[in-house]
Coordinates of C-alpha atoms in Angstrom, one line a residue:
X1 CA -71.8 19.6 -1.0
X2 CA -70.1 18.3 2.2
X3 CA -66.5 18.2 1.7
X4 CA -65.4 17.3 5.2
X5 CA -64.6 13.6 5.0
X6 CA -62.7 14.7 1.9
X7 CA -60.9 17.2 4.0
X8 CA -60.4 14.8 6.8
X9 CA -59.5 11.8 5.0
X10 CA -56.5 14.5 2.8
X11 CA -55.7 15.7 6.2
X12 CA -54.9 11.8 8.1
X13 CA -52.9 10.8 5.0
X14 CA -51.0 14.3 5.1
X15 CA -49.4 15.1 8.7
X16 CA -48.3 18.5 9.8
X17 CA -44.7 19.5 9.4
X18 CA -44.8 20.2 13.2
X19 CA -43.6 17.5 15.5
X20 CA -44.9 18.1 18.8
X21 CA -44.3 15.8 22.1
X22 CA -43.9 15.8 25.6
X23 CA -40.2 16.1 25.9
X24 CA -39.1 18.1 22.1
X25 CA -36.6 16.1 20.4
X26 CA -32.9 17.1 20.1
X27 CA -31.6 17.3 16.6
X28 CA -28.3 17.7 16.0
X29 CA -27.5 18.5 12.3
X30 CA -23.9 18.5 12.3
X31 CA -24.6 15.1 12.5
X32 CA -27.5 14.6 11.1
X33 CA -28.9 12.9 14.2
X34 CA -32.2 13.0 16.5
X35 CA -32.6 12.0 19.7
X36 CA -36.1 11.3 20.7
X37 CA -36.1 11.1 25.1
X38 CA -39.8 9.9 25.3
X39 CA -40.3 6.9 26.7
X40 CA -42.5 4.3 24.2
X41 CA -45.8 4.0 24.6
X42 CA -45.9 0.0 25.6
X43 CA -49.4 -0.5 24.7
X44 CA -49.4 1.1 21.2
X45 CA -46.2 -1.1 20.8
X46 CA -47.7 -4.0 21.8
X47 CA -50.6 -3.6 19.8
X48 CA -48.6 -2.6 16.1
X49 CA -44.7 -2.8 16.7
X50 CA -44.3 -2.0 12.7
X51 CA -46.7 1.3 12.6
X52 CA -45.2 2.3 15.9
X53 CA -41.7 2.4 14.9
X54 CA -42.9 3.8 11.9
X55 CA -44.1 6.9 13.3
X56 CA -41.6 7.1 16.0
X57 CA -39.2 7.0 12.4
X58 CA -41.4 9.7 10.7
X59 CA -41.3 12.1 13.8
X60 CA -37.5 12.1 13.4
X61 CA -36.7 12.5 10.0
X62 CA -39.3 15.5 9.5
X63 CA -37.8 17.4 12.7
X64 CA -34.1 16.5 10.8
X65 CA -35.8 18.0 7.5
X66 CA -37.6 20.8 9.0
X67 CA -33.7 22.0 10.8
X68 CA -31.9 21.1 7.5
X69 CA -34.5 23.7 5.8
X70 CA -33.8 26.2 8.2
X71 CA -29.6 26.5 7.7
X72 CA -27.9 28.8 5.4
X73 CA -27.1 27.2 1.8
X74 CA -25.2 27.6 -0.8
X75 CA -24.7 26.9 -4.5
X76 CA -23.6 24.1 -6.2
X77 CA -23.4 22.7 -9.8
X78 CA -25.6 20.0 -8.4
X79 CA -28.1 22.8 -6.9
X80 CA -28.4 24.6 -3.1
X81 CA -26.3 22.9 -0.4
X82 CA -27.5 23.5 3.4
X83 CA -23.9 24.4 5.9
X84 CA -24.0 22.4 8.3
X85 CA -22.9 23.6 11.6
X86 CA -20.8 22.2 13.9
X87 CA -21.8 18.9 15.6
X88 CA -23.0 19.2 19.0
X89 CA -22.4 15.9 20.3
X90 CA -18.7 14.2 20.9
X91 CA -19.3 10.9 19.1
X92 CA -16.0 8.7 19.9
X93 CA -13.9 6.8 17.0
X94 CA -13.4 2.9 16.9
X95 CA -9.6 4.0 15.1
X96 CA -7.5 6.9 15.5
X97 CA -7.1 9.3 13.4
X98 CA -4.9 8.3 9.9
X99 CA -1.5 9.6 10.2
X100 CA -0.8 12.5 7.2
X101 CA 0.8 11.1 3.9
X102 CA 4.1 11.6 3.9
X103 CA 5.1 14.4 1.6
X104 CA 6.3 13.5 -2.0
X105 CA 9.9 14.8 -3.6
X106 CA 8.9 17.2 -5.6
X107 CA 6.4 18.8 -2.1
X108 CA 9.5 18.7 -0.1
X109 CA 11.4 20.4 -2.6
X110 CA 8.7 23.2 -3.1
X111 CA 8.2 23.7 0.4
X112 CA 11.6 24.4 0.8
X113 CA 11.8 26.5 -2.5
X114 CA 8.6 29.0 -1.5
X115 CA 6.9 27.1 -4.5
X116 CA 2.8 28.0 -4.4
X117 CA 0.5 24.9 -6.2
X118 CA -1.5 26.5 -8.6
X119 CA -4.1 24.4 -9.5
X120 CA -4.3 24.7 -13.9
X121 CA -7.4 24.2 -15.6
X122 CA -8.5 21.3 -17.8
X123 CA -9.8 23.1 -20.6
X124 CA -7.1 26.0 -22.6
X125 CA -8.3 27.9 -25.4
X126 CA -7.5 27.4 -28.8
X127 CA -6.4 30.9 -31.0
X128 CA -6.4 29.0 -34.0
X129 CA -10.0 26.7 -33.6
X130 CA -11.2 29.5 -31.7
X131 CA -13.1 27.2 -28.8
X132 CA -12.0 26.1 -25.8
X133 CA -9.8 22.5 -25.6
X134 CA -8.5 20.0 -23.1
X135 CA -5.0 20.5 -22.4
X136 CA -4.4 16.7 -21.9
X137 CA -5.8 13.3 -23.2
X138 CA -7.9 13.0 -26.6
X139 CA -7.6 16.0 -28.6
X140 CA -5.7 17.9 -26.0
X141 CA -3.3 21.3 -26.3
X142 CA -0.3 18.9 -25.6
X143 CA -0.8 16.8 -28.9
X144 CA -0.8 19.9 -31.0
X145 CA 2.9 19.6 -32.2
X146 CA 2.0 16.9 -33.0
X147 CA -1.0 17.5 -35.3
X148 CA 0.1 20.5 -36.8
X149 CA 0.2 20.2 -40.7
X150 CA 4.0 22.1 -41.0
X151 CA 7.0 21.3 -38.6
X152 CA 10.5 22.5 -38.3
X153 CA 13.4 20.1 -39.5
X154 CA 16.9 21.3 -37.3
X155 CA 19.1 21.6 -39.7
X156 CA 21.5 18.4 -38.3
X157 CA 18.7 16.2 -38.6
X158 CA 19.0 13.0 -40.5
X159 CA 17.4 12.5 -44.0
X160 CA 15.0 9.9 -42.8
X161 CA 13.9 12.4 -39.7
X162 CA 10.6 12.3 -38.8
X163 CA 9.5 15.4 -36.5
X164 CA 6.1 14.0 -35.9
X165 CA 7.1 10.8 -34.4
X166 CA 10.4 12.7 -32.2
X167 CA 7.3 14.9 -30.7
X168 CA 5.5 11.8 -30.1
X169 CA 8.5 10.0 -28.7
X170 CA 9.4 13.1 -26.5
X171 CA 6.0 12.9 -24.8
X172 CA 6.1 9.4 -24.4
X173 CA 9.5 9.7 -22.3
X174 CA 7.9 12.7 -20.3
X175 CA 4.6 10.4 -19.5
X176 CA 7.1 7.6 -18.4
X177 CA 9.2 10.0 -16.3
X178 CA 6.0 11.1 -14.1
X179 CA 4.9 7.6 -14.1
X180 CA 8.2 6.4 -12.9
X181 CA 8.3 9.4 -10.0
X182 CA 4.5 8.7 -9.2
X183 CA 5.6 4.8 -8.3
X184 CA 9.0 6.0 -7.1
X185 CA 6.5 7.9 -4.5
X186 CA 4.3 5.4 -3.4
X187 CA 7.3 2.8 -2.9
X188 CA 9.1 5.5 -0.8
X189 CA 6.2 5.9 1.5
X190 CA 5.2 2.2 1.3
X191 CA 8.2 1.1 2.3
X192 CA 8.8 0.8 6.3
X193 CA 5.2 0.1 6.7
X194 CA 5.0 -2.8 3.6
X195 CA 8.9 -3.9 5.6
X196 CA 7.0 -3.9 9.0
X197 CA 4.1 -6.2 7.2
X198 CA 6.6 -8.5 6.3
X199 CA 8.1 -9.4 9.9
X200 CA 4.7 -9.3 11.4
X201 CA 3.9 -11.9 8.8
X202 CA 7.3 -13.9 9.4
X203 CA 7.0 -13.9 13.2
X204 CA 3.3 -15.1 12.9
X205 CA 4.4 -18.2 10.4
X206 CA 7.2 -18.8 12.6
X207 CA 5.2 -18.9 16.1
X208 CA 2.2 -21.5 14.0
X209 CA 5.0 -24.3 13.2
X210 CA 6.4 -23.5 17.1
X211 CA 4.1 -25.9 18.9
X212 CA 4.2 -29.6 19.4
X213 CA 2.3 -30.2 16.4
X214 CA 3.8 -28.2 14.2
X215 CA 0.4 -25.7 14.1
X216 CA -1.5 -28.7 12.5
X217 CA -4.4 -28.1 14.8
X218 CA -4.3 -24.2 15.3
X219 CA -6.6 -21.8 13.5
X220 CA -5.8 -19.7 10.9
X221 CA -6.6 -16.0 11.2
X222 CA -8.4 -14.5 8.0
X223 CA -6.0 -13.6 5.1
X224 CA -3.1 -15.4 7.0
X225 CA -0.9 -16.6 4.5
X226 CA 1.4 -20.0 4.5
X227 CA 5.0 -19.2 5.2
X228 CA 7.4 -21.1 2.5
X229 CA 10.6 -22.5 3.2
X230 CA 13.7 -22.8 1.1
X231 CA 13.1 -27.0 0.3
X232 CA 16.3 -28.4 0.4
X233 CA 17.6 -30.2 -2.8
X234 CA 19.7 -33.7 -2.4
X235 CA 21.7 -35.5 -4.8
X236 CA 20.4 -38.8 -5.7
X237 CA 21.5 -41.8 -4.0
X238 CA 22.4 -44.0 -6.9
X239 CA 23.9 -42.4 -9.7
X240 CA 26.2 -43.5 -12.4
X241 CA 29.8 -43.7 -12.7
X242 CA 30.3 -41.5 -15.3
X243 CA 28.1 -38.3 -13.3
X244 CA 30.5 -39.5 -9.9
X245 CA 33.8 -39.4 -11.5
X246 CA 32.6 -36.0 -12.2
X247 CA 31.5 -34.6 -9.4
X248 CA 34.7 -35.7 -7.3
X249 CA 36.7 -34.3 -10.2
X250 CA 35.0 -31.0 -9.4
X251 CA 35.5 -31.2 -5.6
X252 CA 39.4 -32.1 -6.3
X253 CA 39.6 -29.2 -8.8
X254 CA 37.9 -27.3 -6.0
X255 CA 40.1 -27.9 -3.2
X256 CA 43.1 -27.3 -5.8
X257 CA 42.0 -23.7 -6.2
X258 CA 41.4 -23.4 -2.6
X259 CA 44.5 -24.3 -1.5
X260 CA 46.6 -22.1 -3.7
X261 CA 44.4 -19.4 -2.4
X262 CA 45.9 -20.5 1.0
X263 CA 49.2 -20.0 0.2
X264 CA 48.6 -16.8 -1.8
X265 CA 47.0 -15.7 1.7
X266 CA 47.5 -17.7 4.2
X267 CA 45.7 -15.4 6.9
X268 CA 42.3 -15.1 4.9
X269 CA 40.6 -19.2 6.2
X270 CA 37.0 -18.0 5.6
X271 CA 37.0 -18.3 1.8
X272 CA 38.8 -21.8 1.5
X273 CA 36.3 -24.8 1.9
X274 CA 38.8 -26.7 4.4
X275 CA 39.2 -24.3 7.6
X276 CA 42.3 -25.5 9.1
X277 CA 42.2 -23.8 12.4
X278 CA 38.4 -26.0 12.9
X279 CA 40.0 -29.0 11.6
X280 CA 42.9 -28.8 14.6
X281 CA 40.6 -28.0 17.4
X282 CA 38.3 -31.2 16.2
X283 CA 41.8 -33.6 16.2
X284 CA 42.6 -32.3 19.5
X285 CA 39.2 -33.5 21.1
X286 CA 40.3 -37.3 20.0
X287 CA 43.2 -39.4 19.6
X288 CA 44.3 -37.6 17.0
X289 CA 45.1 -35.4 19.7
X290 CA 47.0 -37.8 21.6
X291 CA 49.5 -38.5 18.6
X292 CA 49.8 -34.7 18.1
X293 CA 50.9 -34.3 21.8
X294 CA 53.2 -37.4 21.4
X295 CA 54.4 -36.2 18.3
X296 CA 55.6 -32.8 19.9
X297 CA 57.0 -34.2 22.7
X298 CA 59.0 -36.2 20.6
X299 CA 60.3 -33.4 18.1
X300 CA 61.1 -31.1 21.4
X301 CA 62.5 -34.3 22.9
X302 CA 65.0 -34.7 19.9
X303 CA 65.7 -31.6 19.9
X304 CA 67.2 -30.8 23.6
X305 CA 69.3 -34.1 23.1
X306 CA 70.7 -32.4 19.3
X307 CA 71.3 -29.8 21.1
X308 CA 73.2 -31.3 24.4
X309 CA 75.5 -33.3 22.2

């Protein structure tokens, strides 16, 4: 029996493991990439751009596979892991590199206190179910006071004192309390940065309504929000005589209080409605300036001739 087509035919749909070409192709695998240096073959691409490309794609990922397979592994719960080496080529980044968090309170206090992380396990075993537990969340080691079928009543405790809801309570309030220092955290190290947002956003808004047409006709950027302003709120312009009377009763009453706060402290102007010292300066611009300077040339006038008689 001739078996050759057979092994011919296994042997087209199978190719070898080996890649071999003109120029070899670098691989990199601390970067999983493979540069293939041979120019194409314009004909062949011409001819079937879609199998071409294919087996230009083909070439590369079995030369990628067939380095990958020759790198040192090691275990994992997910099976063998290759180590990768280091990359060979210097690819450049589009951003710089992200600055280090900030460190928390409680970091900065361990750091300065010698205080080593140690890292505690989820799972705590049990002496009394004799099996291993979590030591948070459903079930867990922290919920045992909780649970357990005989508590201790201090002896000051009320008659209606319940010691399984005070140890449900108490671990309620602890919850909170890291809750409360995990925001606390976040807005501490949010802060300048959400602060700096809020300008950038405010100068933006502020530059759109700067133009002729108060930015009716320019673009809006994506995510660019509208800034609001404080809408100003006017009294009506007809209103009855009863909601009048009161409103000049309460600009009287006003000006009362503000005056006896003049005279309690007469060098204090900027917490009285009618500044004085503005009122003079705007009198002196007009006639009423005149009559003032009339007025106290008079007085001195009167004065000297008291005086000479």
């Amino acid at each position: 029996m001739d078996v050759s087509n057979i092994l011919a035919a296994h042997a087209a749909k199978y190719q070898s493991v080996t890649v071999e070409k003109e120029t070899p192709l670098e691989v990199d695998p601390g970067l999983l990439m493979v540069t293939d240096l041979n120019p194409i073959d314009e004909e062949s691409y011409n001819d079937s751009r879609e199998d071409y490309l294919q087996s230009l794609a083909r070439d590369g990922v079995q030369s990628l596979f067939a380095s990958l397979f020759s790198l040192p592994t090691k275990q994992s719960p997910d099976g063998p892991l290759a180590i990768l080496p280091p990359p060979v080529y210097q690819l450049p980044r589009a951003k710089p590199l992200p600055k280090p968090k900030p460190p928390t309170k409680w970091e900065r206090f361990a750091a300065a206190k010698g205080i080593q992380k140690k890292v505690r396990d989820k799972k705590v075993w049990d002496e009394e179910k004799q099996e291993w537990v979590n030591r948070w969340g459903r079930n867990g080691k922290n919920k045992e006071v909780e649970e357990q079928w005989i508590h201790e009543v201090p002896a000051n405790a009320d008659v209606d004192f319940d010691p399984v809801k005070a140890a449900r309570d108490a671990r309620k309030v602890r919850v909170s309390k890291n809750e409360k220092q995990r925001l606390q955290n976040l807005a501490r190290n949010a802060g300048p940065q959400q602060q700096r947002k809020e300008e950038i956003d405010k100068t933006l808004a502020s530059t759109r309504v700067s133009t002729a047409s108060m930015g009716k006709f320019d673009k809006r950027l994506e995510g660019e929000k509208k800034l609001r302003g404080v809408k100003r709120k006017f009294e009506p312009a007809e209103a009855s005589a009863e909601q009048e009377k009161k409103s000049s009763l309460n600009l009287l009453a006003k000006m009362e209080s503000d005056s006896k706060k003049m005279r309690a402290a007469p060098a204090d102007e900027s917490s009285s409605v009618l500044n004085v010292r503005k009122a003079v300066k705007f009198a002196s611009k007009g006639r009423g300036g005149i009559a003032l300077a009339r007025q106290s040339s008079r007085g001195k006038g009167a004065t000297r001739g008291k005086g000479r008689r």
